């Protein structure tokens, strides 16, 4: 069994000075923690994998393809492989659990 705690993941992400921390990679899936602070710009590009974004905390808008929605704690947004997606209008520090299938490179 592999078990993770959000507070420890956040501390590890901060220790590595990055917006993203991949903490699990298996044969069919990978999972990471993505952090964007209020007002920050999201520079992600379309992914080669299907992606599920689970918002752990914060508030923002998210655009996938041509559709935009407001996301906050508890929101789950699916992004198909190759679709352009980004968070914007980040009004509260955003923490997102990002699930890739197949796993990211």
GROMACS .gro file of C-alpha atoms in nm:
model
  105
    1UNK     CA    1   0.000   0.000   0.000
    2UNK     CA    2   0.110   0.354  -0.074
    3UNK     CA    3  -0.035   0.630   0.140
    4UNK     CA    4   0.011   1.005   0.106
    5UNK     CA    5  -0.083   1.308   0.317
    6UNK     CA    6  -0.155   1.639   0.156
    7UNK     CA    7   0.038   1.844   0.413
    8UNK     CA    8   0.352   1.635   0.353
    9UNK     CA    9   0.314   1.656  -0.024
   10UNK     CA   10   0.279   2.033  -0.003
   11UNK     CA   11   0.592   2.057   0.213
   12UNK     CA   12   0.788   1.842  -0.035
   13UNK     CA   13   0.663   2.050  -0.329
   14UNK     CA   14   0.774   2.370  -0.153
   15UNK     CA   15   1.114   2.219  -0.069
   16UNK     CA   16   1.172   2.160  -0.440
   17UNK     CA   17   1.060   2.513  -0.537
   18UNK     CA   18   0.818   2.392  -0.803
   19UNK     CA   19   0.454   2.436  -0.893
   20UNK     CA   20   0.419   2.061  -0.958
   21UNK     CA   21   0.520   1.754  -0.761
   22UNK     CA   22   0.464   1.408  -0.908
   23UNK     CA   23   0.434   1.174  -0.612
   24UNK     CA   24   0.310   0.851  -0.772
   25UNK     CA   25   0.394   0.679  -1.099
   26UNK     CA   26   0.268   0.331  -1.178
   27UNK     CA   27   0.220   0.130  -1.495
   28UNK     CA   28  -0.121   0.280  -1.583
   29UNK     CA   29  -0.142   0.602  -1.383
   30UNK     CA   30   0.055   0.890  -1.235
   31UNK     CA   31  -0.057   1.150  -0.982
   32UNK     CA   32   0.083   1.486  -0.886
   33UNK     CA   33   0.007   1.796  -0.685
   34UNK     CA   34  -0.018   2.120  -0.883
   35UNK     CA   35  -0.009   2.457  -0.707
   36UNK     CA   36  -0.090   2.800  -0.840
   37UNK     CA   37  -0.113   3.100  -0.611
   38UNK     CA   38  -0.382   3.367  -0.641
   39UNK     CA   39  -0.314   3.585  -0.943
   40UNK     CA   40  -0.052   3.348  -1.086
   41UNK     CA   41  -0.062   3.247  -1.453
   42UNK     CA   42  -0.105   2.882  -1.556
   43UNK     CA   43   0.131   2.799  -1.840
   44UNK     CA   44   0.043   2.433  -1.895
   45UNK     CA   45   0.025   2.297  -2.248
   46UNK     CA   46  -0.205   2.022  -2.381
   47UNK     CA   47  -0.116   1.684  -2.235
   48UNK     CA   48  -0.068   1.359  -2.427
   49UNK     CA   49  -0.266   1.173  -2.161
   50UNK     CA   50  -0.621   1.193  -2.031
   51UNK     CA   51  -0.618   1.404  -1.715
   52UNK     CA   52  -0.848   1.432  -1.416
   53UNK     CA   53  -0.808   1.748  -1.205
   54UNK     CA   54  -0.940   1.726  -0.849
   55UNK     CA   55  -0.939   2.065  -0.676
   56UNK     CA   56  -0.822   2.019  -0.318
   57UNK     CA   57  -0.841   2.388  -0.226
   58UNK     CA   58  -0.871   2.731  -0.378
   59UNK     CA   59  -1.088   2.898  -0.638
   60UNK     CA   60  -1.035   2.976  -1.008
   61UNK     CA   61  -1.184   2.948  -1.353
   62UNK     CA   62  -1.079   2.663  -1.579
   63UNK     CA   63  -1.107   2.650  -1.954
   64UNK     CA   64  -1.096   2.319  -2.141
   65UNK     CA   65  -1.117   2.356  -2.516
   66UNK     CA   66  -1.381   2.625  -2.560
   67UNK     CA   67  -1.569   2.564  -2.233
   68UNK     CA   68  -1.510   2.754  -1.910
   69UNK     CA   69  -1.626   2.671  -1.558
   70UNK     CA   70  -1.560   2.793  -1.206
   71UNK     CA   71  -1.371   2.544  -0.989
   72UNK     CA   72  -1.329   2.530  -0.613
   73UNK     CA   73  -1.264   2.272  -0.342
   74UNK     CA   74  -1.420   1.942  -0.447
   75UNK     CA   75  -1.445   2.021  -0.820
   76UNK     CA   76  -1.341   1.743  -1.057
   77UNK     CA   77  -1.265   1.828  -1.420
   78UNK     CA   78  -1.179   1.575  -1.690
   79UNK     CA   79  -0.951   1.689  -1.974
   80UNK     CA   80  -0.918   1.456  -2.273
   81UNK     CA   81  -0.571   1.396  -2.417
   82UNK     CA   82  -0.462   1.676  -2.650
   83UNK     CA   83  -0.723   1.927  -2.535
   84UNK     CA   84  -0.596   2.272  -2.436
   85UNK     CA   85  -0.671   2.338  -2.069
   86UNK     CA   86  -0.569   2.603  -1.819
   87UNK     CA   87  -0.665   2.760  -1.490
   88UNK     CA   88  -0.715   3.138  -1.486
   89UNK     CA   89  -0.865   3.414  -1.273
   90UNK     CA   90  -0.717   3.238  -0.970
   91UNK     CA   91  -0.874   3.423  -0.677
   92UNK     CA   92  -0.762   3.186  -0.398
   93UNK     CA   93  -0.439   2.981  -0.384
   94UNK     CA   94  -0.515   2.670  -0.588
   95UNK     CA   95  -0.404   2.315  -0.504
   96UNK     CA   96  -0.502   2.048  -0.755
   97UNK     CA   97  -0.449   1.672  -0.751
   98UNK     CA   98  -0.369   1.585  -1.114
   99UNK     CA   99  -0.426   1.227  -1.231
  100UNK     CA  100  -0.275   1.113  -1.563
  101UNK     CA  101  -0.364   0.798  -1.752
  102UNK     CA  102  -0.151   0.656  -1.898
  103UNK     CA  103   0.122   0.795  -1.673
  104UNK     CA  104   0.301   1.114  -1.768
  105UNK     CA  105   0.656   1.090  -1.900
   0.00000   0.00000   0.00000
